[in-house]
Amino acid sequence: MPSSSGAADALVSALSEALGADAVLAGGDLSAYEVDWRRRYRGRARAVVRPGDTQAVATALRLCAAHGAAVVPQGGNTGLVGGGVPDGSGREVVLSLARMNRIRQVDVDNATMEVEAGCVLQAVQQAAEARGLLFPLSLAAEGSCTIGGNLATNAGGTQVLRYGSARDLCLGLEVVLADGRIWSGLTGLRKDNTGYDLRQLFIGSEGTLGIITAATLRLHPLPRARLTAWATMDSAAAALALFRRARQQLGPGLTAFELMNGFSLQLTARHFPELARGLPGMADGHPPAWSVLLELSDTEDETQAAARLEALLGQALEAGCIADALVATSLSQARAMWHVREAIPLAQSQEGLNIKHDIALPISAIPDFIARTDLAIQRVAPGARMVDFGHVGDGNLHYNVQAPEGADAATFLSNHEAAINEVVYEAVTALGGSISAEHGIGLLKRDELVLRKPALALEMMHALKRALDPAGCLNPGRVLRPQASPH
Ligand code: FAD
Ligand code: ZN
């Protein structure tokens, strides 16, 4: 077994010699690379390699393969399922793409952009905007997550309803395989039926099939008008009725439809009282049962767009579908509404340890799912507080559970987490849903995947893994349980 003690390690020496000593970190404080964002996973890296270009990634992988070393790719380290940090063995090499952050080119007429994997999402958005175009992927971690990580996890976020997930925003990829060979699939073509769509294999594979080093991204026209509104209602079914109307009346202009239950807003009001005050029903800190944030963006001018949004909300009020509504009249008011929505996960962590479920359901099944599962959870964990919010226009709920008021959260989790997960995932499975809508599998849901995915699907996934990474060096044990570990 190779030593993991920095200077004496033959692999570390070979990497330093080939890539330059400044591209290889070993022996010092590597904690920034070893702990995940939620602080649920904490490991120890044999070394952190920070290549500056695709050839250097290829060299690093060839050397790691020759030494039989496992490689854990990492972008911005904002992933929520523990897939991007090393395990505790001290034998896994972290491959950070952070230095590969160049925007290689923008083709305005083709509405595409070629970027390196380590580009921070916000920098990609800004570079598109500077050329009068939109890269619509948008999520609260956009200031630090990377496009490589977004593609590796097939990230979703708040604009999926209109523009799709990361998968839908990528036309081509450059990937380094486990043995160090480079696949150059950087194409900006909208149509290309030349056999299997290899790019789709790597998107969502969470670093287990290859290292994404660059991508050709699909851009969209920049909307001229962007309007945000907040509406309140007394049931999830009423929120769904509003969604039906909004989809019908706003068509593709409907870019976001986010649902929040009363308790998620109560928590936000408790921990960030300055944020929520001006919103309907929030003045006294007792929010209505349900609220929705919706966004209309379009290429028509602002007055026309506002008229359409006002008409939608007016009719929904008249029909008794919603209780109250407010259209933001300034950019700062719109931002304030988004801040409230985005503060929910932070308010949850301030409140204490909690259980998260990132699930997908047929949109039509959501009200029924919530009603039944809320009750079932109370049976196994009386007093549990439900934090329900999410991208309901995509059928994606963040269906989270907080310990009862005043209870010790760690004890609550150790006593009830397994039973609560069982209740939630059984209900999701019964409705034909998914146990991971947008965050991926990583380590967190790997064992649940074995229980929930059809055996034949798992068999095909393992076959792909063996074909592309026969030695099992790429992010081993993430997504799939190792079948026969060479490490
Ligand atoms: P990392 O965390 O570094 O890595 C994630 C996974 O991808 C790991 O398995 C890693 O090994 C692999 N990987 C990274 N780079 C590469 C590469 N170049 N090649 C191959 N594999 C690679 N997700 C959503 O979908 N929607 C949201 O709304 C959302 N909101 C979030 C809000 C917050 C505050 C936070 C912290 C996270 C949120 N996420 C959300 C999670 C989301 O998965 C990440 O933010 C993002 O997509 C990961 O990018 P990253 O560069 O940080 O990847
Ligand atoms: Zn989300």
Coordinates of C-alpha atoms and ligand atoms in Angstrom, one line a residue:
M1 CA 0.0 0.0 0.0
P2 CA 1.5 3.4 -1.0
S3 CA 2.4 5.8 1.8
S4 CA 0.1 8.8 2.2
S5 CA 2.6 11.0 3.9
G6 CA 3.3 13.7 1.3
A7 CA 7.0 13.9 0.5
A8 CA 7.7 10.2 0.8
D9 CA 4.8 9.3 -1.5
A10 CA 6.0 8.2 -5.0
L11 CA 2.7 9.3 -6.6
V12 CA 2.9 12.8 -5.1
S13 CA 6.5 13.2 -6.2
A14 CA 5.5 12.0 -9.8
L15 CA 2.6 14.4 -9.9
S16 CA 4.7 17.3 -8.6
E17 CA 7.4 16.6 -11.2
A18 CA 4.9 16.3 -14.1
L19 CA 2.6 19.2 -13.2
G20 CA 4.8 21.5 -11.2
A21 CA 5.1 21.7 -7.4
D22 CA 2.6 24.6 -7.2
A23 CA -0.1 22.4 -8.8
V24 CA 0.1 19.7 -6.1
L25 CA -0.8 20.3 -2.4
A26 CA 0.2 17.6 0.1
G27 CA 1.0 17.5 3.8
G28 CA -0.3 21.0 4.8
D29 CA -3.8 22.1 5.8
L30 CA -6.1 20.7 3.1
S31 CA -9.3 21.0 5.1
A32 CA -11.0 23.3 2.6
Y33 CA -11.0 20.3 0.2
E34 CA -11.8 17.6 2.8
V35 CA -15.1 18.8 4.3
D36 CA -18.4 19.1 2.4
W37 CA -20.6 22.2 2.5
R38 CA -23.1 20.7 5.0
R39 CA -20.2 19.5 7.2
R40 CA -21.7 16.0 7.1
Y41 CA -18.6 14.4 5.5
R42 CA -15.1 14.9 6.6
G43 CA -12.2 13.0 5.0
R44 CA -8.4 13.1 4.5
A45 CA -6.8 13.7 1.1
R46 CA -3.6 12.0 0.0
A47 CA -2.9 15.1 -2.1
V48 CA -4.9 17.8 -3.9
V49 CA -4.0 18.3 -7.5
R50 CA -4.9 21.5 -9.2
P51 CA -4.2 21.2 -13.0
G52 CA -4.2 24.3 -15.2
D53 CA -5.3 22.7 -18.4
T54 CA -6.8 19.6 -20.0
Q55 CA -3.4 18.0 -20.8
A56 CA -2.4 18.4 -17.1
V57 CA -5.7 16.6 -16.1
A58 CA -4.8 13.8 -18.5
T59 CA -1.3 13.5 -17.1
A60 CA -2.6 13.5 -13.5
L61 CA -5.1 10.7 -14.3
R62 CA -2.5 8.6 -16.1
L63 CA -0.2 8.8 -13.1
C64 CA -3.0 8.1 -10.6
A65 CA -4.1 5.1 -12.8
A66 CA -0.5 3.8 -12.9
H67 CA -0.3 4.0 -9.1
G68 CA -3.8 2.5 -8.6
A69 CA -4.9 5.7 -6.8
A70 CA -8.6 6.8 -6.5
V71 CA -9.4 10.2 -7.8
V72 CA -12.1 12.5 -6.4
P73 CA -13.0 15.4 -8.7
Q74 CA -14.0 18.6 -7.0
G75 CA -15.3 21.9 -8.3
G76 CA -16.7 24.5 -5.9
N77 CA -17.4 21.9 -3.2
T78 CA -21.0 23.1 -2.7
G79 CA -22.5 19.7 -3.5
L80 CA -25.1 18.5 -0.9
V81 CA -24.7 14.7 -1.1
G82 CA -21.1 14.2 0.0
G83 CA -19.8 13.2 -3.5
G84 CA -16.9 15.6 -3.8
V85 CA -14.8 15.1 -0.7
P86 CA -12.3 12.3 0.0
D87 CA -12.9 9.4 2.4
G88 CA -11.1 9.0 5.6
S89 CA -8.4 6.6 4.3
G90 CA -5.9 9.3 3.3
R91 CA -5.4 7.4 0.0
E92 CA -7.8 9.3 -2.3
V93 CA -6.4 12.2 -4.5
V94 CA -8.6 15.2 -4.8
L95 CA -8.5 16.7 -8.4
S96 CA -9.7 20.3 -8.1
L97 CA -10.7 21.9 -11.4
A98 CA -10.7 25.4 -9.8
R99 CA -7.7 26.7 -11.8
M100 CA -9.4 25.8 -15.1
N101 CA -11.6 28.8 -15.2
R102 CA -11.2 30.3 -18.7
I103 CA -14.1 31.3 -20.9
R104 CA -12.7 30.0 -24.2
Q105 CA -15.1 31.6 -26.6
V106 CA -18.6 33.0 -27.1
D107 CA -20.4 32.4 -30.5
V108 CA -23.2 35.0 -30.4
D109 CA -24.9 33.9 -33.7
N110 CA -24.8 30.3 -32.6
A111 CA -25.8 31.3 -29.1
T112 CA -23.2 29.1 -27.5
M113 CA -20.3 29.5 -25.2
E114 CA -17.2 27.2 -24.6
V115 CA -16.0 27.3 -21.0
E116 CA -13.6 25.3 -18.8
A117 CA -15.0 23.2 -16.1
G118 CA -13.7 25.3 -13.2
C119 CA -15.6 28.5 -14.3
V120 CA -17.8 29.7 -11.5
L121 CA -21.5 29.7 -12.5
Q122 CA -21.9 33.4 -11.8
A123 CA -18.9 34.2 -14.1
V124 CA -20.6 32.2 -16.9
Q125 CA -23.9 34.1 -16.4
Q126 CA -22.0 37.4 -16.5
A127 CA -20.0 36.6 -19.6
A128 CA -23.2 35.6 -21.4
E129 CA -25.0 38.8 -20.3
A130 CA -22.0 40.9 -21.5
R131 CA -22.7 39.6 -25.0
G132 CA -26.5 40.3 -24.7
L133 CA -27.4 36.6 -24.0
L134 CA -28.6 34.6 -21.1
F135 CA -27.2 31.5 -19.4
P136 CA -30.2 30.6 -17.3
L137 CA -28.9 28.1 -14.8
S138 CA -29.5 29.8 -11.5
L139 CA -29.1 28.6 -7.9
A140 CA -28.2 30.0 -4.5
A141 CA -24.6 28.6 -4.6
E142 CA -23.9 30.3 -8.0
G143 CA -21.2 32.5 -6.5
S144 CA -19.0 29.5 -5.8
C145 CA -20.2 26.4 -7.6
T146 CA -18.6 25.6 -11.0
I147 CA -20.0 24.6 -14.3
G148 CA -18.2 21.3 -14.1
G149 CA -19.9 20.5 -10.8
N150 CA -23.2 21.7 -12.2
L151 CA -22.9 19.3 -15.1
A152 CA -21.5 16.5 -13.0
T153 CA -24.6 16.7 -10.7
N154 CA -27.1 17.8 -13.5
A155 CA -28.0 20.8 -11.3
G156 CA -31.5 22.2 -11.4
G157 CA -32.3 25.5 -9.5
T158 CA -35.0 28.1 -10.0
Q159 CA -35.3 28.4 -13.8
V160 CA -35.8 24.7 -14.8
L161 CA -39.5 25.3 -15.5
R162 CA -38.6 27.3 -18.6
Y163 CA -35.0 26.4 -19.5
G164 CA -34.5 22.8 -18.2
S165 CA -31.7 21.5 -16.0
A166 CA -27.9 21.7 -16.6
R167 CA -28.4 18.7 -19.0
D168 CA -30.6 20.8 -21.3
L169 CA -28.1 23.7 -21.3
C170 CA -25.1 21.7 -22.5
L171 CA -24.4 20.9 -26.2
G172 CA -20.9 19.5 -26.0
L173 CA -18.3 18.2 -23.5
E174 CA -14.6 17.6 -23.2
V175 CA -13.9 14.7 -20.9
V176 CA -10.7 13.0 -19.6
L177 CA -11.2 9.3 -19.1
A178 CA -9.9 7.3 -16.2
D179 CA -6.9 6.1 -18.2
G180 CA -6.0 9.7 -19.2
R181 CA -7.3 9.7 -22.8
I182 CA -9.1 12.9 -23.8
W183 CA -12.5 12.8 -25.5
S184 CA -13.1 16.0 -27.3
G185 CA -16.9 16.3 -27.8
L186 CA -17.1 20.1 -27.8
T187 CA -19.8 20.8 -30.4
G188 CA -22.3 23.6 -30.6
L189 CA -24.7 21.6 -32.7
R190 CA -28.4 21.4 -31.8
K191 CA -28.8 18.3 -34.0
D192 CA -26.4 15.4 -34.1
N193 CA -27.7 11.9 -34.4
T194 CA -24.4 10.1 -34.9
G195 CA -25.0 7.2 -32.6
Y196 CA -25.1 7.2 -28.8
D197 CA -25.2 10.6 -27.1
L198 CA -22.0 10.1 -25.0
R199 CA -22.2 13.6 -23.5
Q200 CA -25.4 12.6 -21.6
L201 CA -23.6 9.7 -19.9
F202 CA -21.2 12.1 -18.2
I203 CA -23.8 14.7 -17.3
G204 CA -25.2 13.6 -13.9
S205 CA -22.5 11.0 -13.3
E206 CA -21.0 12.8 -10.3
G207 CA -17.4 12.2 -11.3
T208 CA -17.7 8.5 -11.5
L209 CA -17.3 8.0 -15.3
G210 CA -14.8 10.8 -16.4
I211 CA -13.5 14.2 -15.5
I212 CA -15.4 17.0 -17.3
T213 CA -12.7 19.6 -18.4
A214 CA -14.8 21.9 -20.7
A215 CA -18.3 22.3 -22.0
T216 CA -20.2 24.0 -24.9
L217 CA -23.2 25.7 -23.3
R218 CA -26.5 26.7 -24.9
L219 CA -27.4 30.3 -24.4
H220 CA -30.8 32.0 -24.7
P221 CA -32.0 35.5 -25.5
L222 CA -31.9 37.9 -22.6
P223 CA -35.4 38.7 -21.4
R224 CA -36.5 42.3 -21.6
A225 CA -38.9 42.1 -18.8
R226 CA -38.6 40.2 -15.5
L227 CA -41.4 40.4 -13.0
T228 CA -41.8 38.7 -9.6
A229 CA -44.9 38.2 -7.6
W230 CA -45.9 36.7 -4.2
A231 CA -49.3 35.0 -3.6
T232 CA -50.7 33.3 -0.6
M233 CA -53.3 30.5 -0.3
D234 CA -54.7 28.1 2.2
S235 CA -53.8 24.8 0.7
A236 CA -51.2 23.1 -1.5
A237 CA -54.1 22.1 -3.8
A238 CA -54.9 25.9 -4.3
A239 CA -51.2 26.5 -5.1
L240 CA -51.5 23.8 -7.8
A241 CA -54.7 25.5 -9.2
L242 CA -52.7 28.7 -9.4
F243 CA -49.9 26.9 -11.2
R244 CA -52.4 25.5 -13.8
R245 CA -53.7 29.0 -14.5
A246 CA -50.2 30.5 -14.6
R247 CA -48.9 27.9 -17.1
Q248 CA -52.0 28.4 -19.2
Q249 CA -51.9 32.2 -19.2
L250 CA -48.2 33.0 -19.1
G251 CA -47.1 30.1 -21.3
P252 CA -43.3 29.9 -21.6
G253 CA -43.0 33.3 -19.9
L254 CA -43.5 31.5 -16.6
T255 CA -39.9 31.0 -15.5
A256 CA -40.3 30.2 -11.8
F257 CA -43.0 28.8 -9.5
E258 CA -41.7 28.2 -6.0
L259 CA -43.9 26.9 -3.2
M260 CA -43.3 27.5 0.6
N261 CA -45.3 26.3 3.5
G262 CA -46.1 28.5 6.5
F263 CA -43.5 26.9 8.8
S264 CA -40.7 27.4 6.3
L265 CA -41.5 31.2 6.3
Q266 CA -42.0 31.2 10.1
L267 CA -38.5 29.9 10.5
T268 CA -37.2 32.6 8.0
A269 CA -39.0 35.3 9.9
R270 CA -37.6 34.0 13.2
H271 CA -33.9 33.9 12.0
F272 CA -34.0 36.8 9.5
P273 CA -36.8 39.0 10.8
E274 CA -35.7 41.9 8.6
L275 CA -36.2 39.9 5.3
A276 CA -39.9 38.9 5.3
R277 CA -41.7 41.8 6.9
G278 CA -43.2 43.4 3.7
L279 CA -44.7 40.3 2.2
P280 CA -48.4 39.4 2.3
G281 CA -49.4 37.9 5.6
M282 CA -45.9 38.2 7.1
A283 CA -46.2 41.4 9.1
D284 CA -47.0 39.6 12.4
G285 CA -44.6 36.7 11.9
H286 CA -47.5 34.2 11.4
P287 CA -47.4 33.4 7.7
P288 CA -50.4 32.0 5.8
A289 CA -50.5 28.2 5.3
W290 CA -48.9 28.4 1.9
S291 CA -47.2 31.0 -0.3
V292 CA -45.9 31.0 -3.8
L293 CA -43.2 33.1 -5.5
L294 CA -43.7 33.3 -9.2
E295 CA -41.7 34.9 -11.9
L296 CA -42.6 36.0 -15.4
S297 CA -39.9 36.9 -17.8
D298 CA -40.3 37.6 -21.5
T299 CA -39.0 39.5 -24.5
E300 CA -42.1 41.7 -24.5
D301 CA -41.9 45.1 -22.7
E302 CA -42.4 45.5 -19.0
T303 CA -45.8 47.2 -19.1
Q304 CA -47.3 44.4 -21.2
A305 CA -45.8 41.7 -19.0
A306 CA -47.0 43.4 -15.9
A307 CA -50.5 43.6 -17.3
R308 CA -50.5 39.8 -18.0
L309 CA -49.3 39.1 -14.5
E310 CA -51.8 41.4 -12.9
A311 CA -54.6 39.8 -14.9
L312 CA -53.6 36.3 -13.8
L313 CA -53.5 37.2 -10.1
G314 CA -56.7 39.2 -10.3
Q315 CA -58.6 36.3 -11.8
A316 CA -57.1 33.9 -9.3
L317 CA -58.2 36.1 -6.5
E318 CA -61.7 36.4 -7.9
A319 CA -62.0 32.6 -8.3
G320 CA -61.0 32.2 -4.6
C321 CA -57.8 30.3 -5.6
I322 CA -55.5 32.7 -3.7
A323 CA -56.1 34.9 -0.7
D324 CA -53.7 37.7 -1.4
A325 CA -51.0 38.7 -3.9
L326 CA -48.3 41.3 -4.5
V327 CA -46.4 42.1 -7.7
A328 CA -43.0 43.6 -7.0
T329 CA -42.8 47.1 -8.3
S330 CA -39.1 47.5 -8.2
L331 CA -36.0 45.4 -8.7
S332 CA -35.2 45.7 -5.0
Q333 CA -38.6 44.4 -4.0
A334 CA -38.2 41.5 -6.4
R335 CA -34.8 40.7 -4.9
A336 CA -36.3 40.9 -1.4
M337 CA -38.9 38.2 -2.4
W338 CA -36.1 35.9 -3.8
H339 CA -34.1 36.5 -0.6
V340 CA -36.9 35.2 1.5
R341 CA -37.2 32.1 -0.6
E342 CA -33.4 31.5 -0.7
A343 CA -33.0 32.1 3.1
I344 CA -35.1 29.0 4.0
P345 CA -32.3 26.5 3.9
L346 CA -30.1 28.9 6.0
A347 CA -32.9 29.5 8.5
Q348 CA -33.2 25.7 8.7
S349 CA -29.6 25.2 9.6
Q350 CA -29.8 28.1 12.1
E351 CA -32.7 26.3 13.7
G352 CA -30.6 23.1 14.1
L353 CA -29.8 19.8 12.6
N354 CA -32.5 18.6 10.2
I355 CA -33.4 15.9 7.6
K356 CA -33.5 16.9 4.0
H357 CA -35.4 15.1 1.2
D358 CA -34.8 16.4 -2.4
I359 CA -37.6 14.6 -4.2
A360 CA -39.4 14.7 -7.5
L361 CA -43.1 13.8 -8.0
P362 CA -45.7 14.1 -10.8
I363 CA -46.9 17.7 -10.2
S364 CA -50.4 16.5 -9.9
A365 CA -49.6 14.2 -7.0
I366 CA -47.9 16.9 -4.8
P367 CA -50.9 18.0 -2.7
D368 CA -51.9 14.5 -1.9
F369 CA -48.3 13.5 -1.2
I370 CA -47.9 16.3 1.3
A371 CA -51.2 15.6 3.1
R372 CA -50.6 11.9 3.5
T373 CA -46.9 12.0 4.2
D374 CA -47.2 14.8 6.8
L375 CA -49.7 12.6 8.7
A376 CA -47.5 9.5 8.4
I377 CA -44.5 11.3 9.7
Q378 CA -46.4 12.5 12.8
R379 CA -47.2 8.8 13.5
V380 CA -43.5 7.8 13.5
A381 CA -42.1 11.1 14.9
P382 CA -44.8 13.0 16.8
G383 CA -44.2 16.8 16.9
A384 CA -41.8 16.8 13.9
R385 CA -42.0 20.2 12.1
M386 CA -42.3 20.1 8.4
V387 CA -40.3 22.5 6.2
D388 CA -41.9 22.1 2.8
F389 CA -40.7 24.3 -0.1
G390 CA -39.3 23.9 -3.5
H391 CA -39.5 24.2 -7.3
V392 CA -43.0 23.0 -7.5
G393 CA -43.4 24.0 -11.1
D394 CA -40.9 21.2 -11.8
G395 CA -42.5 18.7 -9.4
N396 CA -39.4 19.1 -7.1
L397 CA -40.0 19.4 -3.4
H398 CA -37.5 20.0 -0.7
Y399 CA -39.5 18.1 1.9
N400 CA -37.5 18.6 5.0
V401 CA -38.1 17.7 8.6
Q402 CA -37.0 19.7 11.7
A403 CA -37.0 18.3 15.3
P404 CA -40.0 19.2 17.5
E405 CA -39.8 22.7 19.1
G406 CA -37.5 22.5 22.1
A407 CA -36.3 18.9 21.4
D408 CA -32.6 18.0 21.1
A409 CA -32.1 17.8 17.4
A410 CA -29.2 15.3 17.4
T411 CA -31.2 12.9 19.6
F412 CA -34.3 13.4 17.4
L413 CA -32.3 12.5 14.3
S414 CA -30.6 9.5 15.8
N415 CA -34.0 8.2 17.0
H416 CA -36.1 9.0 14.0
E417 CA -34.1 9.7 10.8
A418 CA -34.3 6.2 9.5
A419 CA -38.0 5.8 10.1
I420 CA -38.8 9.2 8.6
N421 CA -36.7 8.4 5.5
E422 CA -38.5 5.1 5.1
V423 CA -41.9 6.9 5.2
V424 CA -40.9 9.6 2.7
Y425 CA -39.2 7.3 0.2
E426 CA -41.9 4.7 0.3
A427 CA -44.5 7.4 -0.5
V428 CA -42.3 8.8 -3.2
T429 CA -41.8 5.3 -4.7
A430 CA -45.6 4.5 -4.5
L431 CA -46.3 7.7 -6.6
G432 CA -43.7 7.0 -9.2
G433 CA -41.4 9.7 -7.9
S434 CA -37.6 10.0 -7.5
I435 CA -35.5 10.1 -4.3
S436 CA -33.2 12.7 -5.9
A437 CA -34.5 15.5 -8.0
E438 CA -31.5 17.7 -8.4
H439 CA -28.8 17.1 -5.8
G440 CA -27.6 13.7 -7.0
I441 CA -26.8 10.5 -5.1
G442 CA -23.2 10.9 -3.9
L443 CA -22.6 9.0 -0.7
L444 CA -25.8 10.3 1.1
K445 CA -28.3 8.3 -1.0
R446 CA -26.1 5.6 -2.4
D447 CA -27.6 2.8 -0.3
E448 CA -31.1 4.1 -0.8
L449 CA -30.6 3.9 -4.5
V450 CA -29.9 0.2 -4.3
L451 CA -33.4 -0.2 -2.7
R452 CA -35.3 2.1 -5.0
K453 CA -33.8 1.6 -8.5
P454 CA -34.8 -1.4 -10.6
A455 CA -32.2 -4.1 -10.6
L456 CA -31.8 -4.0 -14.3
A457 CA -31.2 -0.2 -14.2
L458 CA -28.5 -0.7 -11.6
E459 CA -27.0 -3.5 -13.7
M460 CA -26.7 -1.2 -16.7
M461 CA -25.2 1.5 -14.5
H462 CA -22.5 -0.9 -13.2
A463 CA -21.8 -2.1 -16.8
L464 CA -21.2 1.5 -17.9
K465 CA -18.9 2.1 -14.9
R466 CA -16.9 -1.0 -15.7
A467 CA -16.6 0.0 -19.4
L468 CA -15.4 3.5 -18.7
D469 CA -13.5 3.0 -15.5
P470 CA -12.5 -0.7 -15.3
A471 CA -10.1 -0.2 -12.4
G472 CA -12.7 1.7 -10.4
C473 CA -10.5 4.7 -9.8
L474 CA -12.9 7.5 -10.4
N475 CA -14.8 8.6 -7.3
P476 CA -15.2 5.0 -6.1
G477 CA -18.1 4.2 -3.9
R478 CA -20.0 7.4 -4.9
V479 CA -23.4 6.8 -6.7
L480 CA -22.8 3.1 -7.0
R481 CA -21.6 0.7 -4.3
P482 CA -18.3 -0.8 -5.4
Q483 CA -18.8 -4.3 -6.7
A484 CA -15.2 -5.4 -6.3
S485 CA -13.0 -2.6 -5.0
P486 CA -9.4 -2.6 -6.4
H487 CA -8.5 -0.1 -3.6
Ligands
FAD1 P1 -18.8 20.0 -6.2 O1 -19.5 20.1 -4.9 O2 -17.3 20.3 -6.1 O3 -18.9 18.5 -6.8 C1 -20.2 17.9 -6.9 C2 -20.0 16.5 -7.5 O4 -19.6 16.6 -8.9 C3 -19.0 15.6 -6.8 O5 -19.5 14.3 -7.0 C4 -17.8 15.8 -7.7 O6 -16.9 14.7 -7.6 C5 -18.3 16.0 -9.1 N1 -17.5 16.9 -9.9 C6 -17.2 18.2 -9.7 N2 -16.6 18.8 -10.7 C7 -16.4 17.8 -11.6 C8 -15.9 17.7 -12.9 N3 -15.3 18.8 -13.5 N4 -15.9 16.5 -13.6 C9 -16.5 15.5 -13.0 N5 -17.0 15.5 -11.8 C10 -17.0 16.6 -11.1 N6 -28.3 22.2 -6.6 C11 -29.3 22.2 -7.4 O7 -29.4 21.4 -8.3 N7 -30.3 23.2 -7.3 C12 -30.2 24.2 -6.4 O8 -31.1 25.0 -6.3 C13 -29.1 24.1 -5.5 N8 -29.0 25.1 -4.5 C14 -28.0 25.0 -3.7 C15 -27.8 26.0 -2.7 C16 -26.8 26.0 -1.8 C17 -26.7 27.1 -0.8 C18 -25.8 25.0 -1.9 C19 -24.6 25.0 -1.0 C20 -25.9 24.0 -2.9 C21 -27.0 24.0 -3.8 N9 -27.1 23.0 -4.7 C22 -28.2 23.1 -5.6 C23 -26.2 21.8 -4.8 C24 -25.5 21.7 -6.2 O9 -25.3 20.4 -6.5 C25 -24.2 22.5 -6.3 O10 -24.3 23.8 -5.8 C26 -23.5 22.5 -7.6 O11 -24.2 22.0 -8.7 C27 -22.2 21.7 -7.5 O12 -21.2 22.4 -8.1 P2 -19.7 22.4 -7.4 O13 -18.8 23.0 -8.4 O14 -19.7 23.0 -6.1 O15 -19.4 20.8 -7.3
ZN2 ZN -33.5 23.3 -5.0

